[in-house]
Short mmCIF file of C-alpha atoms in Angstrom, two decimals:
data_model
loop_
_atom_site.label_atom_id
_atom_site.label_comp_id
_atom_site.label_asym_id
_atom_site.label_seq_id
_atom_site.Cartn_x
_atom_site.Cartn_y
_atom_site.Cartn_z
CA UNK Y 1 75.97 -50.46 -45.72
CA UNK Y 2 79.54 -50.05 -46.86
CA UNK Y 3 82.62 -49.75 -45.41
CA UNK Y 4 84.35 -46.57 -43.87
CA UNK Y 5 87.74 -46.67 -43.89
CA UNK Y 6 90.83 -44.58 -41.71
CA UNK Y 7 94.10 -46.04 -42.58
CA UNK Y 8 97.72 -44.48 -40.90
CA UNK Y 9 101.23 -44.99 -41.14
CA UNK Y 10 104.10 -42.75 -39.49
CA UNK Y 11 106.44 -42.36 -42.76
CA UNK Y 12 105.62 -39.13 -44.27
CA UNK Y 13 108.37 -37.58 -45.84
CA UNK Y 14 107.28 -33.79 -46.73
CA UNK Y 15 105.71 -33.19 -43.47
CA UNK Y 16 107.26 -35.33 -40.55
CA UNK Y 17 105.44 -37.22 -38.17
CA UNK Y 18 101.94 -35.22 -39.11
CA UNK Y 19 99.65 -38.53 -37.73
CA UNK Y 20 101.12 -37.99 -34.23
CA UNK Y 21 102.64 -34.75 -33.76
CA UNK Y 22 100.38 -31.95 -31.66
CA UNK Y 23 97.86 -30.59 -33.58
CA UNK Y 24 95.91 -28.15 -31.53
CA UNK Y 25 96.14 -30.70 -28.49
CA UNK Y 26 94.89 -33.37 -29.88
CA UNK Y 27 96.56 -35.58 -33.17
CA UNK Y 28 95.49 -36.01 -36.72
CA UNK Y 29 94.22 -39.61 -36.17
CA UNK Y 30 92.85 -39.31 -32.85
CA UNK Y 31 90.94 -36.45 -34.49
CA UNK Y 32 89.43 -38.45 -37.39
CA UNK Y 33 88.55 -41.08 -35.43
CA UNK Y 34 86.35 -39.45 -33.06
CA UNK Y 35 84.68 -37.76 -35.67
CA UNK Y 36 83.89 -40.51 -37.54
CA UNK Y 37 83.61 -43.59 -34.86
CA UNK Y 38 80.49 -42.92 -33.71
CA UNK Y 39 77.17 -44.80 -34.67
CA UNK Y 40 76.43 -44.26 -38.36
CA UNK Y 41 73.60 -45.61 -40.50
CA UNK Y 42 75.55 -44.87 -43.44
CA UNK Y 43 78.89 -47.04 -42.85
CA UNK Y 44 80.49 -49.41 -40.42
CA UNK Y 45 83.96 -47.60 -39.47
CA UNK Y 46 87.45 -49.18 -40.09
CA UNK Y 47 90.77 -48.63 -39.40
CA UNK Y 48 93.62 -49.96 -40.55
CA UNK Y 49 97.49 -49.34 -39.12
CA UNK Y 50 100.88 -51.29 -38.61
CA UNK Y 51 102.98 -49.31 -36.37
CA UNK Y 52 102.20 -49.80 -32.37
CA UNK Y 53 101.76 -46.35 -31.42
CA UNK Y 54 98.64 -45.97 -33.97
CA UNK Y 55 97.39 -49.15 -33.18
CA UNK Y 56 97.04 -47.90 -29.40
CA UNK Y 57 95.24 -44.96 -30.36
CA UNK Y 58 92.77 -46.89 -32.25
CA UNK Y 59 92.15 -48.69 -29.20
CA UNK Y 60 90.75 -45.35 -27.55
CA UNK Y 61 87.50 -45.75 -30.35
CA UNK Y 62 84.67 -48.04 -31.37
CA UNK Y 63 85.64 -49.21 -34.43
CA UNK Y 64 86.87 -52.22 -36.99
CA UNK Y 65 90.39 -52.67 -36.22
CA UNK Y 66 92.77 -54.17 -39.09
CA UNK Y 67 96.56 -54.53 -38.17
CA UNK Y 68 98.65 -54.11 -41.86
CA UNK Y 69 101.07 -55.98 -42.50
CA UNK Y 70 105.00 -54.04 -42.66
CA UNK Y 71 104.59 -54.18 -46.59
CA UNK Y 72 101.38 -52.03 -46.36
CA UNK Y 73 102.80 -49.22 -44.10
CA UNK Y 74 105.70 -49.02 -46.01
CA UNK Y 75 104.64 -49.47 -49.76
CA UNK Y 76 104.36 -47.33 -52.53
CA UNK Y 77 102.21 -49.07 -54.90
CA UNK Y 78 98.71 -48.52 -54.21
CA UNK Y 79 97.68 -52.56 -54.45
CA UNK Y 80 100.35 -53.11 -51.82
CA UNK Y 81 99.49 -50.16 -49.65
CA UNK Y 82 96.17 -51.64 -49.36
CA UNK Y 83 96.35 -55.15 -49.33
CA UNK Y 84 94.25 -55.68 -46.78
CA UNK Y 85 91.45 -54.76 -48.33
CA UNK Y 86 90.34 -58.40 -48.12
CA UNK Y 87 89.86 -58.53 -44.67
CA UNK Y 88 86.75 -56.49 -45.15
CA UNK Y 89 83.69 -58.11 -45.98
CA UNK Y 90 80.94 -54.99 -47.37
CA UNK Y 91 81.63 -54.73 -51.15
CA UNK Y 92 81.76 -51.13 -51.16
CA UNK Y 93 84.56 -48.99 -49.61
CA UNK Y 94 85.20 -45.22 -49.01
CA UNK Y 95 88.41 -44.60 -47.87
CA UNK Y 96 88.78 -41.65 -45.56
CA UNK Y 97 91.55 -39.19 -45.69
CA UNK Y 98 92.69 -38.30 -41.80
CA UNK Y 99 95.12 -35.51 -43.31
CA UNK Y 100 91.65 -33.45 -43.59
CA UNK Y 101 90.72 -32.41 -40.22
CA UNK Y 102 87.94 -30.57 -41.23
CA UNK Y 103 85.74 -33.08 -43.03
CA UNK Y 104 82.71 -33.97 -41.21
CA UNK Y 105 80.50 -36.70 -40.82
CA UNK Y 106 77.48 -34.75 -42.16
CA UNK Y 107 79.80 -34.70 -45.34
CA UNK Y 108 80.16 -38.44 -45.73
CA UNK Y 109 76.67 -39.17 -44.94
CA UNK Y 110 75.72 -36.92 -47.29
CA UNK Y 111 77.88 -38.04 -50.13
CA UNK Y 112 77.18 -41.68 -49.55
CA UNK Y 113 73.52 -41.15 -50.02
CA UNK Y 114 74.04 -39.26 -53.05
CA UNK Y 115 76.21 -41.86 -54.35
CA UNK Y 116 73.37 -44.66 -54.01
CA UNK Y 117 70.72 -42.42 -55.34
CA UNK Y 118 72.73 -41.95 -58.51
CA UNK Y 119 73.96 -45.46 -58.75
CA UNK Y 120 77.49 -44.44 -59.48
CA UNK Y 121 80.14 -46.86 -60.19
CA UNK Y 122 82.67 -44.85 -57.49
CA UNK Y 123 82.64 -41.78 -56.04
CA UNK Y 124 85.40 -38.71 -55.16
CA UNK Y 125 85.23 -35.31 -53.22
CA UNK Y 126 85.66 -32.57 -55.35
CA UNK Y 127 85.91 -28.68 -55.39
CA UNK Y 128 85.38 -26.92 -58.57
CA UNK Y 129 87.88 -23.92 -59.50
CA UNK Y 130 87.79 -21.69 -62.34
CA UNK Y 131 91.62 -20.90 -61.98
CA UNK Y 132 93.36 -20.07 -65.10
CA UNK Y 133 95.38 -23.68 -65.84
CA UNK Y 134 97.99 -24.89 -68.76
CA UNK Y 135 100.24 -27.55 -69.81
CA UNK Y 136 103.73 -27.17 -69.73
CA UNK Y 137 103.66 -26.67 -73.28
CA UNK Y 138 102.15 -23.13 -72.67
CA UNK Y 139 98.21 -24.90 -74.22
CA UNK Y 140 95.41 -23.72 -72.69
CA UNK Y 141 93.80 -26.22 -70.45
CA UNK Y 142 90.46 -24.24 -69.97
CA UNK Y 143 91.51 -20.41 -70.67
CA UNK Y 144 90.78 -20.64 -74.23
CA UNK Y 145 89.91 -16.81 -74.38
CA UNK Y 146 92.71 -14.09 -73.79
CA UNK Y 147 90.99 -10.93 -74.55
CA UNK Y 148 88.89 -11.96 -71.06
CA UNK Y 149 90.68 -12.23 -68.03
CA UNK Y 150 87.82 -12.53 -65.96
CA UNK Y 151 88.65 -15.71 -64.36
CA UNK Y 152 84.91 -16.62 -63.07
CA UNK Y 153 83.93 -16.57 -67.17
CA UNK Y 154 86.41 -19.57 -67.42
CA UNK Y 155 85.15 -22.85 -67.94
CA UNK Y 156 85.54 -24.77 -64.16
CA UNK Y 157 87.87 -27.29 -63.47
CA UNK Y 158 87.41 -29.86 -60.86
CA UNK Y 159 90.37 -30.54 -58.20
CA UNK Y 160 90.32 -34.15 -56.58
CA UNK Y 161 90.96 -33.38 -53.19
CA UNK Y 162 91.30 -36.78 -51.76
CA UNK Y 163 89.14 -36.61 -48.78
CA UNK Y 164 87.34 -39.26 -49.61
CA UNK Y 165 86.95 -41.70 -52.41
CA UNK Y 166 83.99 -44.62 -51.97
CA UNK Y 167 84.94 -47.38 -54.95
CA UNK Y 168 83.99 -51.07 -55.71
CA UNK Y 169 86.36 -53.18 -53.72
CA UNK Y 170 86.15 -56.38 -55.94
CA UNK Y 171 87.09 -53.94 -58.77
CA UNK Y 172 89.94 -52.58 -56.93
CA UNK Y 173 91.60 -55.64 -55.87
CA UNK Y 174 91.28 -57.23 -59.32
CA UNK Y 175 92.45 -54.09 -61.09
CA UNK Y 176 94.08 -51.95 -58.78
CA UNK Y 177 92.34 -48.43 -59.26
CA UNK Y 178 89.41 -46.88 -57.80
CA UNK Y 179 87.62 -46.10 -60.62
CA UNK Y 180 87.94 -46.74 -64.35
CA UNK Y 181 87.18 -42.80 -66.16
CA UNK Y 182 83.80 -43.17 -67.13
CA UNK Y 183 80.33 -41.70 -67.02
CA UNK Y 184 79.65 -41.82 -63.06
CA UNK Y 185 83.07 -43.47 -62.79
CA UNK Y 186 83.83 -41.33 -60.68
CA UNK Y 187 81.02 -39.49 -59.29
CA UNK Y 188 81.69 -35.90 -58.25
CA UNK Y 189 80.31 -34.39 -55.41
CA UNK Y 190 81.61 -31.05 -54.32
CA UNK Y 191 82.16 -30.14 -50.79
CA UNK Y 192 83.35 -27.22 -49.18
CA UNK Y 193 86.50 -25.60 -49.51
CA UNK Y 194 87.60 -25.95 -45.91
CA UNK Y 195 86.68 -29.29 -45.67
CA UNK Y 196 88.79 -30.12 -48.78
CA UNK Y 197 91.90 -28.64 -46.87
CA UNK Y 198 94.70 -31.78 -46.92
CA UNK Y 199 98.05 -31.43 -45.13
CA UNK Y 200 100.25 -32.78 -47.06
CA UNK Y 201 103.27 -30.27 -46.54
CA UNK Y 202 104.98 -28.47 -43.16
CA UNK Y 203 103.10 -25.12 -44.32
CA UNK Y 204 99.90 -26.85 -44.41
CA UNK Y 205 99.54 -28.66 -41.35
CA UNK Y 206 100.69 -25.08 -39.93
CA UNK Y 207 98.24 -23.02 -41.68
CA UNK Y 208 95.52 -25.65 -41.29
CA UNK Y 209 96.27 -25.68 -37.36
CA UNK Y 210 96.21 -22.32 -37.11
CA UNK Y 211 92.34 -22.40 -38.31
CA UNK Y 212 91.87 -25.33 -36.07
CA UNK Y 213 92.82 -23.00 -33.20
CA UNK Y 214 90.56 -20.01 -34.20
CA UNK Y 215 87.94 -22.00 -34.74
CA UNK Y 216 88.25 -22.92 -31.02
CA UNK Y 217 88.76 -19.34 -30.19
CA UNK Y 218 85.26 -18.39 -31.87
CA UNK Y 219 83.92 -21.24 -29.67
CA UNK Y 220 84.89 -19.39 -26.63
CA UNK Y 221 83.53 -15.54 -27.75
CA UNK Y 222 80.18 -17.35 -28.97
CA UNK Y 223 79.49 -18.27 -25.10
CA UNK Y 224 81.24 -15.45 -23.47
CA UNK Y 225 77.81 -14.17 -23.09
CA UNK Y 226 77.40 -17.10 -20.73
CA UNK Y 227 80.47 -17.25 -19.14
CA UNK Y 228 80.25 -13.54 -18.07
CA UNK Y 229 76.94 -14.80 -15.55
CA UNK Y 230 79.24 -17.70 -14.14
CA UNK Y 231 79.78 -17.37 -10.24
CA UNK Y 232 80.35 -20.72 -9.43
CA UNK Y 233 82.89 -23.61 -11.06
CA UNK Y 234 81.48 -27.11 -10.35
CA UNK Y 235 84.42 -30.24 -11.05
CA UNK Y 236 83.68 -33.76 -11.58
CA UNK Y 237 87.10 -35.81 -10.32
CA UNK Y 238 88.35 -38.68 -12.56
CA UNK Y 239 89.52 -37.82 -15.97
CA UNK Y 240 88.95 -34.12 -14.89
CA UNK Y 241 90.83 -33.56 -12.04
CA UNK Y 242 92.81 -36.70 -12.45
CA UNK Y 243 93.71 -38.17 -15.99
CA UNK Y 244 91.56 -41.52 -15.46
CA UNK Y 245 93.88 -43.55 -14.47
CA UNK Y 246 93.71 -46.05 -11.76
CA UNK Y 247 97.25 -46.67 -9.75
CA UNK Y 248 98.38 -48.98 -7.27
CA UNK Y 249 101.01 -48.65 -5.03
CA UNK Y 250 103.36 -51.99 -4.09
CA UNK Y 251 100.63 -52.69 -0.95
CA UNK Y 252 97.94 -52.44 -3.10
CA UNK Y 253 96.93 -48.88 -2.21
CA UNK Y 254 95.56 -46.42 -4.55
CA UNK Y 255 96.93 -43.41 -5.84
CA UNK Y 256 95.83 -40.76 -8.60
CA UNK Y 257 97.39 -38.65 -10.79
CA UNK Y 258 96.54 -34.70 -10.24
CA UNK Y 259 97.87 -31.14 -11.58
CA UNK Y 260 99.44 -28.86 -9.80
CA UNK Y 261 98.86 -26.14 -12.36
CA UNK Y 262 94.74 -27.02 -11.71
CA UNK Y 263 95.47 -26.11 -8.18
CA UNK Y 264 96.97 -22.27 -9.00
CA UNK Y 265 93.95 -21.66 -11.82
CA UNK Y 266 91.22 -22.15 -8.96
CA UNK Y 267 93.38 -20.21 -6.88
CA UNK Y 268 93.06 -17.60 -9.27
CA UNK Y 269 89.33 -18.32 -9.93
CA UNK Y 270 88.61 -18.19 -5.62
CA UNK Y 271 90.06 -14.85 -5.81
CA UNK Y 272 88.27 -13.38 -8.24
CA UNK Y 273 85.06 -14.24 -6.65
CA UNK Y 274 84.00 -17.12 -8.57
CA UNK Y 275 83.02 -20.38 -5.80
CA UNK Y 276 84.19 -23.87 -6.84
CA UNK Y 277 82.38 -27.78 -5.71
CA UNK Y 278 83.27 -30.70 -6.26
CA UNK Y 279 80.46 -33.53 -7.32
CA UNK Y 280 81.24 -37.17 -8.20
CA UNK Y 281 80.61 -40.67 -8.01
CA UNK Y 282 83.84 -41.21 -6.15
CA UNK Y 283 84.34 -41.41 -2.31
CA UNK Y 284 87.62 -41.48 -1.62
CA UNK Y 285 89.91 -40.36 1.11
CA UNK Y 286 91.97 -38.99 -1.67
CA UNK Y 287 89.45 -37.02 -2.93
CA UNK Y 288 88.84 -35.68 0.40
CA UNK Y 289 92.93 -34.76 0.72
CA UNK Y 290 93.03 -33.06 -2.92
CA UNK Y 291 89.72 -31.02 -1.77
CA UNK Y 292 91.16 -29.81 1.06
CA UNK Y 293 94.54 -28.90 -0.42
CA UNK Y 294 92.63 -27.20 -2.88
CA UNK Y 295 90.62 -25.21 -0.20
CA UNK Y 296 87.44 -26.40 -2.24
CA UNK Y 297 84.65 -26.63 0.97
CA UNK Y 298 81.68 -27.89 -1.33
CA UNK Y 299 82.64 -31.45 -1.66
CA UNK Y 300 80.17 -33.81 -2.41
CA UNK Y 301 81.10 -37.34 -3.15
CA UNK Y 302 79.38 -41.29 -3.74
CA UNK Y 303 76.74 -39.30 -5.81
CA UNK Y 304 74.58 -41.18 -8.06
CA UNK Y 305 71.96 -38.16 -8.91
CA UNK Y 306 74.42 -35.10 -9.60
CA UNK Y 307 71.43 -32.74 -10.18
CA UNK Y 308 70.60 -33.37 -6.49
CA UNK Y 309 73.68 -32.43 -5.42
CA UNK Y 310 73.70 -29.22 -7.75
CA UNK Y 311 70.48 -28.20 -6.33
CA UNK Y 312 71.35 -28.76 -2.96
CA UNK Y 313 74.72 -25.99 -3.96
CA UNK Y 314 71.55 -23.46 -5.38
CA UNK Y 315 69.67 -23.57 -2.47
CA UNK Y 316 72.58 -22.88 0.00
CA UNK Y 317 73.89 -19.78 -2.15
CA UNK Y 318 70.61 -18.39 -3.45
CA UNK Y 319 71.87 -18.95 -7.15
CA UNK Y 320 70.28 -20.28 -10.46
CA UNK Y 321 71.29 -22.51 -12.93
CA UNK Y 322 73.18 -20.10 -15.25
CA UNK Y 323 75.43 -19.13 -12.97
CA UNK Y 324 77.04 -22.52 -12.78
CA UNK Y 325 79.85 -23.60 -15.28
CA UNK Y 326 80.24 -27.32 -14.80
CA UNK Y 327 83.44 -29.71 -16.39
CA UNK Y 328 82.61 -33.73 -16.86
CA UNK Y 329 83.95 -35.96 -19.04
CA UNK Y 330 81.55 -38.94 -18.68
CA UNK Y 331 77.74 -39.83 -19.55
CA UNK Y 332 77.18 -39.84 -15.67
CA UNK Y 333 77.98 -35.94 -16.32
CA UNK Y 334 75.63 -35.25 -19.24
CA UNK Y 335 72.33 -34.75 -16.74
CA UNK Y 336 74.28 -31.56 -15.57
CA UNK Y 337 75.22 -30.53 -19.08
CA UNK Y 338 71.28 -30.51 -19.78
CA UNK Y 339 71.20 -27.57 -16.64
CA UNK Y 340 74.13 -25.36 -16.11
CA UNK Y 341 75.04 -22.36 -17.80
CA UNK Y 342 77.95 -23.52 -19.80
CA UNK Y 343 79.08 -27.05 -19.77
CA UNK Y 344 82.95 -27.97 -20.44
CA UNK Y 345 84.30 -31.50 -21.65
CA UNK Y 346 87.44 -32.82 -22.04
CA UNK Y 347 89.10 -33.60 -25.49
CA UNK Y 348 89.66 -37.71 -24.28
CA UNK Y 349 85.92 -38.17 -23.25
CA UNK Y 350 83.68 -40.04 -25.15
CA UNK Y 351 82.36 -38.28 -28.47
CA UNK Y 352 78.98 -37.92 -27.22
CA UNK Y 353 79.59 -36.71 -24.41
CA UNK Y 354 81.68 -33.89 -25.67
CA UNK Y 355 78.97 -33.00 -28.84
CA UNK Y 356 77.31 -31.69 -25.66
CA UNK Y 357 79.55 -29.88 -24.21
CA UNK Y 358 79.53 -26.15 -24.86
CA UNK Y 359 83.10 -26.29 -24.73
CA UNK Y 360 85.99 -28.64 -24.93
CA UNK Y 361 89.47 -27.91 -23.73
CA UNK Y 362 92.16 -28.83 -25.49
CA UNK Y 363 94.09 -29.96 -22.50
CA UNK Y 364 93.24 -33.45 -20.80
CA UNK Y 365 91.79 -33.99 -17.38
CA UNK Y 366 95.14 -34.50 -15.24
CA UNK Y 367 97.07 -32.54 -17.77
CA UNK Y 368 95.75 -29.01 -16.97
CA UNK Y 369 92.03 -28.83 -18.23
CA UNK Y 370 90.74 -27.44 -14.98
CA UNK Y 371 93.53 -24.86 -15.26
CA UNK Y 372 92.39 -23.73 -18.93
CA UNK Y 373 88.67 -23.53 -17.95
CA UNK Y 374 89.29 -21.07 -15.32
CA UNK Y 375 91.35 -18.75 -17.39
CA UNK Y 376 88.72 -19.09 -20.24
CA UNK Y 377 86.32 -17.65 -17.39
CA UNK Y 378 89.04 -15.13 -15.96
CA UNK Y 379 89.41 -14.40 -19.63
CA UNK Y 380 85.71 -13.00 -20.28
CA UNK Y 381 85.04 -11.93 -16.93
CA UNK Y 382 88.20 -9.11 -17.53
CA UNK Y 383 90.24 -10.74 -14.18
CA UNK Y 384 93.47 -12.25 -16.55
CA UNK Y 385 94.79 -10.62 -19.41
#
């Protein structure tokens, strides 16, 4: 087992902010993290930040958390950038780039077992590129014939692309480099071009959220199929209707958070045609209120078996499972995931959860997800333009 390792700091000068700032609703960090904190027989997840408001993020995921000290955030040198290095015990790191959002854990598990079977001395990710390339000079790095100007004749190149770099951690703290420039030292293993994308610039993080966001859009056509059958919008309550959160008034009453903007989206959704129920674990005399401001009738709540309750809503409008969209954002949700016709998540529920989601919105529960999955299904079903 070695060690996986996310590390963050807010002080990047060509592209400002890029660890926190909105990146298709969701962050650069918060994305890495739940791709890669989730149970992996390949590594044991770290991550490693000074400033507060990445250390609170890391909270939000199962992982090794290292708080660096204000020299680490804010050196320059990499020995001092990474001086904590020593608080890990496995002798074998790969550091993880965050500023490549579309790495994937298949990727690392991949390249980690290919790194063991060869028994290299360190390891980096890699694209090869035949591009024409010189020194300032005007040599010939690898175009060494002009009369052909084929460029897929020239010898390759390989382009570090820092997404990942796995190294010998003794080595690195006595020497201060990942690897030395030797036969497996590094390793190369290719991966794909779009994994290898790393925002490093403004134009970057715009181009590479821009894919981000068609990417989700593709989501959406691939089950429009689906969504087209839907005639009825089933709604778990907290952190789906509500953002999770448990408040207390002075007397010790309880209060929750809801979105008004949920409220004209199923407005929208009732007058289409589409019916809407509410099932959760939660019996609440707010629930009840929000329900009936709502004008939702189908309300059942305390439920422990939610595929009860869902066939109890079949039976009374003569309809089948794949005419049911359902949103949950919770493991007590993922037995009606296994049924309905499309299944939504939110973007804050657990990773597993939302790997089985058909769909996850980019908005949080409480913050408008309910609104976006009934114009998704307005969307396909012709009723909002």
């Amino acid at each position: 087992m070695i060690a996986g390792l996310i590390q963050a700091r807010t002080g990047s000068q060509r592209c400002k902010n890029k660890m926190l700032r909105d990146f298709g609703n969701t962050n650069l960090i918060s994305l890495a993290l739940e791709k890669f904190s989730v149970s992996s027989k390949s590594f044991n997840l770290y991550f490693a930040a000074h400033e507060e408001e990445l250390l609170r993020i890391g909270e939000n995921f199962e992982c090794n958390k290292i708080k660096r000290d204000e020299s680490s955030a804010k050196g320059e040198r990499i020995e001092v950038v990474m001086n904590y290095l020593q608080q890990i015990p496995e002798d074998y790191v790969m550091f993880i780039n965050a500023c490549c959002p579309f790495l994937t854990l298949d990727t690392l598990e991949k390249a980690i077992h290919c790194f063991k079977e060869n028994n290299a001395l360190s390891m980096t990710a890699v694209v090869k590129t035949h591009t024409w390339y010189y020194f300032q000079d005007g040599r010939p790095v690898n175009f060494l014939d002009p009369t052909n100007l084929n460029t897929k004749s020239t010898e390759p190149l390989y382009a570090v692309t820092h997404a990942f770099h796995i190294f010998n951690k003794k080595r690195f703290l006595e020497n201060h480099y990942f690897w030395a420039h030797g036969e497996n030292d590094p390793y190369f293993f290719e991966i794909p071009d779009k994994e290898a994308i790393d925002i490093d610039t403004e134009l970057e993080f715009q181009i590479a959220e821009s894919l981000y966001a068609r990417e989700q859009n593709q989501i959406t056509m691939r089950i429009s199929e689906k969504l087209s059958k839907i005639k009825m919008f089933i709604m778990d309550v907290d952190g789906v209707l509500t953002d999770a959160g448990m408040y207390y008034s002075a007397t010790g009453d309880e209060m929750k958070k809801f979105n008004t903007r949920d409220g004209m989206g199923l407005k929208l959704l009732r007058k289409s045609g589409i019916k809407q129920a509410i099932i959760t674990g939660e019996d609440t005399q707010i629930v009840k209120d929000r329900a009936r401001k709502l004008k939702i009738e189908d309300v059942y709540m305390g439920i422990e078996d939610k595929r009860e309750a869902l066939k109890a809503l079949l039976a009374k409008y003569s309809m089948s499972y794949d005419e049911i969209a359902f949103i949950g954002d919770d493991i007590n949700d993922l037995e009606l995931f296994d049924v309905v016709g499309v299944s939504f998540s939110v973007p804050d529920a657990p990773f597993h959860v939302k790997s089985k989601a058909d769909y996850v919105t980019r908005t949080k529960g409480g913050e408008g997800a309910v609104r976006e999955v009934c114009e998704i299904i307005l969307k396909v079903k012709g009723a909002l333009k």
